[in-house]
Short mmCIF file of C-alpha atoms in Angstrom, two decimals:
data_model
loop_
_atom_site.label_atom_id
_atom_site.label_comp_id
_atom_site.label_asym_id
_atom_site.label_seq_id
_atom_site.Cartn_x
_atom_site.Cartn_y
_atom_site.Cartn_z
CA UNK A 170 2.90 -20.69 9.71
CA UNK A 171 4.09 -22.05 13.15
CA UNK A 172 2.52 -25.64 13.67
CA UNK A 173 0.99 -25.93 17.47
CA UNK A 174 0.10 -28.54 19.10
CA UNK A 175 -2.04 -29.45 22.92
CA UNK A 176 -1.30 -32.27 24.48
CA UNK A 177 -3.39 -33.57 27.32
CA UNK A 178 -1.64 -36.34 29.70
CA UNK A 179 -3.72 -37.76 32.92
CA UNK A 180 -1.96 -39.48 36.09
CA UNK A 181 1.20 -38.01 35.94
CA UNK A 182 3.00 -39.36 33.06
CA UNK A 183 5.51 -36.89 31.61
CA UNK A 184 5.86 -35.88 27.94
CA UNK A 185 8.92 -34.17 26.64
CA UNK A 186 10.48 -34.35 23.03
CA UNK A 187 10.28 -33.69 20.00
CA UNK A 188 7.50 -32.97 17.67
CA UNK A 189 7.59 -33.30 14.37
CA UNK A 190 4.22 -31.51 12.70
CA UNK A 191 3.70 -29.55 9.89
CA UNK A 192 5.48 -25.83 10.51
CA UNK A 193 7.07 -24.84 7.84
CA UNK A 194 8.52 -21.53 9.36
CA UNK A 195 12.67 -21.74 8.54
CA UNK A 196 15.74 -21.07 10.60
CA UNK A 197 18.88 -19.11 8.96
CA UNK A 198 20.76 -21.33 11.12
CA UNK A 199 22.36 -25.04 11.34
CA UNK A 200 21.09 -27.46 13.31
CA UNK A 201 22.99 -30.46 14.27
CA UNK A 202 20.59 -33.70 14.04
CA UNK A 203 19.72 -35.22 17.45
CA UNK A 204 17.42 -37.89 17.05
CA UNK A 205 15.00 -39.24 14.12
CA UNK A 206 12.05 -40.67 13.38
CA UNK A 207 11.80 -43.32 10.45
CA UNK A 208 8.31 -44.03 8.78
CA UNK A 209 8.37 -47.44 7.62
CA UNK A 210 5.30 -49.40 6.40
CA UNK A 211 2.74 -48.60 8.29
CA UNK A 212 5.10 -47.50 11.58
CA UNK A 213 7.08 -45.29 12.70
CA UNK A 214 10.51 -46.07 14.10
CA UNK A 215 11.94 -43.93 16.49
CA UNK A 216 16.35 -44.24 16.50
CA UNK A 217 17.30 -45.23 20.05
CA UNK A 218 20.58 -44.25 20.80
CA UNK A 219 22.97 -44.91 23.46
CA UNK A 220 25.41 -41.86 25.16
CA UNK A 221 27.88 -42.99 22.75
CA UNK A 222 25.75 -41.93 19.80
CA UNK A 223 25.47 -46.06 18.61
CA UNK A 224 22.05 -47.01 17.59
CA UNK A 225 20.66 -49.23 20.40
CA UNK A 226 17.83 -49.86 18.27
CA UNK A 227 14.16 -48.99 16.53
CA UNK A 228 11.00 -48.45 18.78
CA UNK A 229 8.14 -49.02 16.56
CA UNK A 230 4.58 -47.10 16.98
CA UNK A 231 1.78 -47.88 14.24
CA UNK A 232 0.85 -44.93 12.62
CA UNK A 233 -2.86 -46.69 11.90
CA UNK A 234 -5.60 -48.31 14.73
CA UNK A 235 -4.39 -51.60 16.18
CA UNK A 236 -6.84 -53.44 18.15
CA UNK A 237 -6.31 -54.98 21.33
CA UNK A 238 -4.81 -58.44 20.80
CA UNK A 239 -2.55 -57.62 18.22
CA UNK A 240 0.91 -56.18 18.26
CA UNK A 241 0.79 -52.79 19.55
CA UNK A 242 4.48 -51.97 20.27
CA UNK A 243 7.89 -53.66 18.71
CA UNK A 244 11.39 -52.96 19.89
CA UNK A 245 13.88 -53.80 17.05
CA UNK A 246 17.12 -54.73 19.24
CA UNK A 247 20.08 -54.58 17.23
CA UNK A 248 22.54 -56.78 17.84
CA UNK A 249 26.39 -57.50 16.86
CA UNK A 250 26.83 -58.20 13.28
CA UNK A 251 23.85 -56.69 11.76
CA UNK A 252 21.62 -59.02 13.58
CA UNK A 253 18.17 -58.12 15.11
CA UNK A 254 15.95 -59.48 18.30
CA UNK A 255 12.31 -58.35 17.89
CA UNK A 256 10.10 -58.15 20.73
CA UNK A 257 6.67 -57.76 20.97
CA UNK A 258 5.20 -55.67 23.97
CA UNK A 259 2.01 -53.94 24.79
CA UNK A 260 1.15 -50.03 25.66
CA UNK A 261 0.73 -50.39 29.14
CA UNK A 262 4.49 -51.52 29.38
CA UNK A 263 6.10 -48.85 27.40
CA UNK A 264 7.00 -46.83 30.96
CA UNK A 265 8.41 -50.14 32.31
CA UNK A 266 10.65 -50.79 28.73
CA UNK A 267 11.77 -46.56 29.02
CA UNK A 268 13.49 -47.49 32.69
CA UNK A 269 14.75 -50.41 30.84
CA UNK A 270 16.33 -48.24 27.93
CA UNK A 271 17.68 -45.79 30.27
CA UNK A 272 19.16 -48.15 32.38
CA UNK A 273 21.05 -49.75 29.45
CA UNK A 274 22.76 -46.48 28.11
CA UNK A 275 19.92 -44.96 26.44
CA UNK A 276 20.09 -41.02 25.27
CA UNK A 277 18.20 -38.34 27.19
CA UNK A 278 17.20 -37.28 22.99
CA UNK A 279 16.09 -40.51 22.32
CA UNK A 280 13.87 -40.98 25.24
CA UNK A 281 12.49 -37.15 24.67
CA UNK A 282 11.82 -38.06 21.44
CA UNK A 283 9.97 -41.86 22.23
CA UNK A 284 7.76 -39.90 25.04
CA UNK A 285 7.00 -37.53 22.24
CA UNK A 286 5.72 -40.08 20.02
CA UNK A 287 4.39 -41.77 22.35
CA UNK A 288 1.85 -38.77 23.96
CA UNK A 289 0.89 -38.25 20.09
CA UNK A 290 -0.49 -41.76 19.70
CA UNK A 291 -1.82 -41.41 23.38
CA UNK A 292 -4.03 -38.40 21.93
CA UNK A 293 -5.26 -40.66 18.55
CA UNK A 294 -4.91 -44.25 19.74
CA UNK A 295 -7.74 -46.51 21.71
CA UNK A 296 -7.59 -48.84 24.51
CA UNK A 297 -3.86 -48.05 25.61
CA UNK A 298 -4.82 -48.71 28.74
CA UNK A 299 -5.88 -52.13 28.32
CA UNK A 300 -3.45 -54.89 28.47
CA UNK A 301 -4.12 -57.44 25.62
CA UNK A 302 -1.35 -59.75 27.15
CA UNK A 303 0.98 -59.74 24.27
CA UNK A 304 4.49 -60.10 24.42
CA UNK A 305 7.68 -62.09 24.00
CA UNK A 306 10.31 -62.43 20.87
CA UNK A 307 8.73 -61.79 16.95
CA UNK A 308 10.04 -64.38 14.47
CA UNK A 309 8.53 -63.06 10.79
CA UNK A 310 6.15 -60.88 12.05
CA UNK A 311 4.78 -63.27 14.04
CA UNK A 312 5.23 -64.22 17.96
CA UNK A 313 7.81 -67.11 18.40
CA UNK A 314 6.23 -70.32 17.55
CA UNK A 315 3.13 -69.11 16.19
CA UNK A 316 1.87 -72.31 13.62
CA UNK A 317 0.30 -69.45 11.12
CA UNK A 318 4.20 -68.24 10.47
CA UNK A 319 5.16 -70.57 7.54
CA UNK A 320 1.63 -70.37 5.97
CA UNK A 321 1.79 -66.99 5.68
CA UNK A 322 5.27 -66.48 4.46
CA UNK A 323 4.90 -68.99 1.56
CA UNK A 324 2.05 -66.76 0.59
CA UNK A 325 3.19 -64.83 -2.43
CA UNK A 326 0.94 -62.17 -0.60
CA UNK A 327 0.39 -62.21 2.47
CA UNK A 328 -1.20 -59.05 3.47
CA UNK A 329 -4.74 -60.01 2.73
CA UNK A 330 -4.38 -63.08 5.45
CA UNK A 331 -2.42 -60.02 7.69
CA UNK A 332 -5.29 -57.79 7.14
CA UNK A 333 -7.94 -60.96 8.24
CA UNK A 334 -5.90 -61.85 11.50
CA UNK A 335 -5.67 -58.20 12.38
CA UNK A 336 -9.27 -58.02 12.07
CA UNK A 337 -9.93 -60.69 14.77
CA UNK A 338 -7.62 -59.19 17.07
CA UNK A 339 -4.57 -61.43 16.40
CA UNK A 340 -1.22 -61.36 17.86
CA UNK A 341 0.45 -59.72 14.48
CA UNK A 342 1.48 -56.19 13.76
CA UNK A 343 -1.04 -54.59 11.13
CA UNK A 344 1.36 -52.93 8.59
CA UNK A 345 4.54 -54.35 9.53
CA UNK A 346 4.08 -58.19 9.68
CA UNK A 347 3.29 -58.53 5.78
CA UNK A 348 6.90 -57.04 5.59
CA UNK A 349 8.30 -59.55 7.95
CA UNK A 350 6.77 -62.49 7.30
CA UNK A 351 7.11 -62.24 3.09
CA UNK A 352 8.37 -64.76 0.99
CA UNK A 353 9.82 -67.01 4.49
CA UNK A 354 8.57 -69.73 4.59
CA UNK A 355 10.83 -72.49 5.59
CA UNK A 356 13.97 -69.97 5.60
CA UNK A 357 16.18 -69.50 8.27
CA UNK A 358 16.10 -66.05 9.20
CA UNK A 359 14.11 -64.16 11.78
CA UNK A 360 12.44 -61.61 9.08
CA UNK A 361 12.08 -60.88 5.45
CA UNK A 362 15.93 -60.49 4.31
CA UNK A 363 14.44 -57.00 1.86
CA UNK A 364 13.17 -55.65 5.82
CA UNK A 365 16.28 -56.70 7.33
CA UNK A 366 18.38 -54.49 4.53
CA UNK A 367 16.54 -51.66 5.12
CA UNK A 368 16.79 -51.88 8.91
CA UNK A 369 20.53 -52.30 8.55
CA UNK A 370 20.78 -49.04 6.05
CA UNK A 371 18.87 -47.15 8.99
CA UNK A 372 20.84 -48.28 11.63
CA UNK A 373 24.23 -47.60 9.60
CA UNK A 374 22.47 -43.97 8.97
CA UNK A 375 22.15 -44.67 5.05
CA UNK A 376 20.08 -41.65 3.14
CA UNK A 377 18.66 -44.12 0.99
CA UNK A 378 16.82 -47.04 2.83
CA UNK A 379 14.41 -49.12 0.93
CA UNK A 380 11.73 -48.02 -1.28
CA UNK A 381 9.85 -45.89 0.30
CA UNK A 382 11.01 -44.44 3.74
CA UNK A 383 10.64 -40.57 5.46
CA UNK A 384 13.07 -40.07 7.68
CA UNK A 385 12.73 -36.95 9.63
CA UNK A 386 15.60 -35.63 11.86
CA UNK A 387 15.09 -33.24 14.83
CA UNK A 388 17.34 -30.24 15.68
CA UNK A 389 17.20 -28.12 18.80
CA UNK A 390 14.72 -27.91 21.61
CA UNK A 391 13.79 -24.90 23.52
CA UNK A 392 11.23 -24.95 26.45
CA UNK A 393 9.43 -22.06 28.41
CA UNK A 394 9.87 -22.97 32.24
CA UNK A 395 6.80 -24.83 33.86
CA UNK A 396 3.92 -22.84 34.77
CA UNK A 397 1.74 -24.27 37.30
CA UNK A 398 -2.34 -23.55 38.94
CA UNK A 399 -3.08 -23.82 42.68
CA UNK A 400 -4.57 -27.12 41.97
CA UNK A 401 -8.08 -28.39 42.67
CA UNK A 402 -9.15 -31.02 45.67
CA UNK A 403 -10.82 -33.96 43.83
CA UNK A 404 -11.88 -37.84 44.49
CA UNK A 405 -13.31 -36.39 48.07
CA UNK A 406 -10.60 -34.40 48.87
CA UNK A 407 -8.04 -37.36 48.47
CA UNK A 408 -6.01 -36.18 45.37
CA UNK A 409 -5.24 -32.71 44.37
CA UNK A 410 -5.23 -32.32 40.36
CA UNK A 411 -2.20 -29.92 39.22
CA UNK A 412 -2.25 -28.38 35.79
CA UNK A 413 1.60 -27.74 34.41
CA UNK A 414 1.82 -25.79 31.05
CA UNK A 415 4.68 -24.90 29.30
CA UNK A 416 5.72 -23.82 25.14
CA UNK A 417 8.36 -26.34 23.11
CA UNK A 418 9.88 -24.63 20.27
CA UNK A 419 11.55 -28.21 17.87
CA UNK A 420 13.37 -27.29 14.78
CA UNK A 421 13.38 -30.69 12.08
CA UNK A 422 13.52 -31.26 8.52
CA UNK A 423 12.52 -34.07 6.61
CA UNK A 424 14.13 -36.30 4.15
CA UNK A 425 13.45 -39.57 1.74
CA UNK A 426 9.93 -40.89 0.61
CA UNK A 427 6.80 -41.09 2.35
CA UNK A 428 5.91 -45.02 2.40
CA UNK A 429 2.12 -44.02 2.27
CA UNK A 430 2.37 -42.45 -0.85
CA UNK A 431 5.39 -42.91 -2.39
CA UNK A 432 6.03 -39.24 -2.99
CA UNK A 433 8.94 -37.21 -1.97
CA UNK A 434 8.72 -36.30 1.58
CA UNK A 435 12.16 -33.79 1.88
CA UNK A 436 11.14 -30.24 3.63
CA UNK A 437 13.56 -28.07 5.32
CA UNK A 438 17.43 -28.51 6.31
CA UNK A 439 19.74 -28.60 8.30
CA UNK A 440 20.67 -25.26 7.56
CA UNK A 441 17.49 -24.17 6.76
CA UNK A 442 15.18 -26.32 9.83
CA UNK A 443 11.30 -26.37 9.85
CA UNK A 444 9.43 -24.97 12.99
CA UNK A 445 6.91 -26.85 15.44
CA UNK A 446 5.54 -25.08 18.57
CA UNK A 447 3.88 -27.38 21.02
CA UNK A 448 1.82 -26.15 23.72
CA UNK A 449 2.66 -28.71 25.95
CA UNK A 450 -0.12 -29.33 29.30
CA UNK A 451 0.17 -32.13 31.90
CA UNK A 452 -2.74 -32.71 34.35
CA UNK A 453 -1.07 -34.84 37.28
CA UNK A 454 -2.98 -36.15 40.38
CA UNK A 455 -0.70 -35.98 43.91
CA UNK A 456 -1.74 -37.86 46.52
CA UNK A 457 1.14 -36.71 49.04
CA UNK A 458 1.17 -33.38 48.22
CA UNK A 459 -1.01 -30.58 49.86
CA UNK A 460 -0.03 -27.86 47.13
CA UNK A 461 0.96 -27.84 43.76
CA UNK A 462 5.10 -28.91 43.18
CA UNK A 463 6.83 -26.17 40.56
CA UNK A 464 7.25 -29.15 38.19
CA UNK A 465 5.34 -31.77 36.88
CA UNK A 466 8.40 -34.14 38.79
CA UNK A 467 7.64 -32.56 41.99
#
């Protein structure tokens, strides 16, 4: 069976990457790996790498509902000698930290796969569009110079006061602060040294990192040329709405544990790759344009 997959994206933002579903159609063919995706407590890192095939990094999306006023978004920043910066940062900058990436050496397959990821969570998050104001550098889960950070970390667990803030709408990441902030209280170190291992072992591209970690690598991407409508006048003939559609054909395969239930997660190969068909569809408003551009980038 061929996984597909509809994607709707308003005001001209452009998805393109790759999709990791459930196909499990198989290739007689290798793939070499060009990007993965790392499920790690309750989030998903996506690998950012540079052109030079280093890891730049981990962009972290919750794979559960956040509310506004937590921590929506985290960008693990490695750093020389297995250190980490980690910075807080909320949906309605993620275009603004992309630029930011590229501009620093980023990967066109790691940015194809973060807009991926992204548009997925676009389709089953809320409130994305609502700027809760959080930001700034994450010291145990929590945002520098937070006073809850040492109460919680001498906590032998923590989770349940996690679970309380996130309730409220505090500034904390649901599902990954509990794994920061553990046992840290009046250490030292910017996160919980068992976290910091396994981001290390990802980073170093180790098979076996932590507990309970699915890491799923994608293969090759193959894309249908746009296909566009003659467009439709709307807002009082001020913007004309353009419908682009197009197929993505992603190979992956999957390897490791799945954190949510501890079970094996490995499916497919590199020899052997899994299949995911998106139909991909972008509804962009022009306001300079008098007919539709070929492509969604005009």
């Amino acid at each position: 069976m061929i996984d597909k997959m509809r994607t709707l994206t308003i005001a001209g933002l452009c998805f393109l990457g790759l999709a990791f579903g459930s196909g499990n159609i198989a290739h007689a063919q290798a793939t070499d790996p060009v990007s993965k995706i790392h499920s790690y407590g309750l989030w998903d890192l996506v690998e950012i790498k540079d052109t030079t095939d280093s890891v730049m990094g981990f962009w972290a999306i919750p794979r559960i509902e956040v509310e506004v006023g937590n921590i929506r978004r985290l960008w693990f920043e490695a750093l020389p000698g297995e250190e980490w910066n980690v910075w807080a940062f909320e949906p309605v900058s993620i275009y603004s930290k992309i630029d930011d990436l590229l501009f620093d050496g980023a990967s066109d397959d790691s940015i194809d796969i973060l807009n991926y990821r992204e548009s997925i969570a676009a389709d089953t998050a809320t409130n994305l569009d609502v700027d809760g104001g959080i930001d700034g550098l994450v010291v145990k889960g929590f945002i520098e110079g937070d006073p809850l950070t040492e109460a919680a970390g001498s906590l032998s667990d923590p989770s349940v006061m996690i679970d309380l803030l996130a309730d409220i709408g505090y500034p904390i990441a649901p599902g990954m602060t509990d794994l920061m902030v553990s046992g840290t209280a009046g250490v030292n170190v910017g996160m919980n040294p068992t976290t910091k291992q396994s981001l290390d072992c990802l980073r170093s591209g180790g098979d076996t990192c932590g507990e309970c970690v699915c890491s799923r690598a994608g293969g090759t991407i193959q894309v249908t040329p746009w296909e566009v409508d003659d467009g439709v006048w709307v807002d009082f003939h001020t913007r004309l709405r353009c419908t682009y559609t197009r197929t993505e054909t992603h190979t992956y395969w999957k390897t490791g544990i799945d954190p949510d239930s501890c079970d094996d997660c490995t499916a497919g190969s590199e020899d052997e790759p899994l299949i995911n068909v998106v139909e991909r569809e972008l509804i962009i408003h022009w306001y300079d344009e008098t007919s539709c551009p070929a492509t969604p980038g005009g």
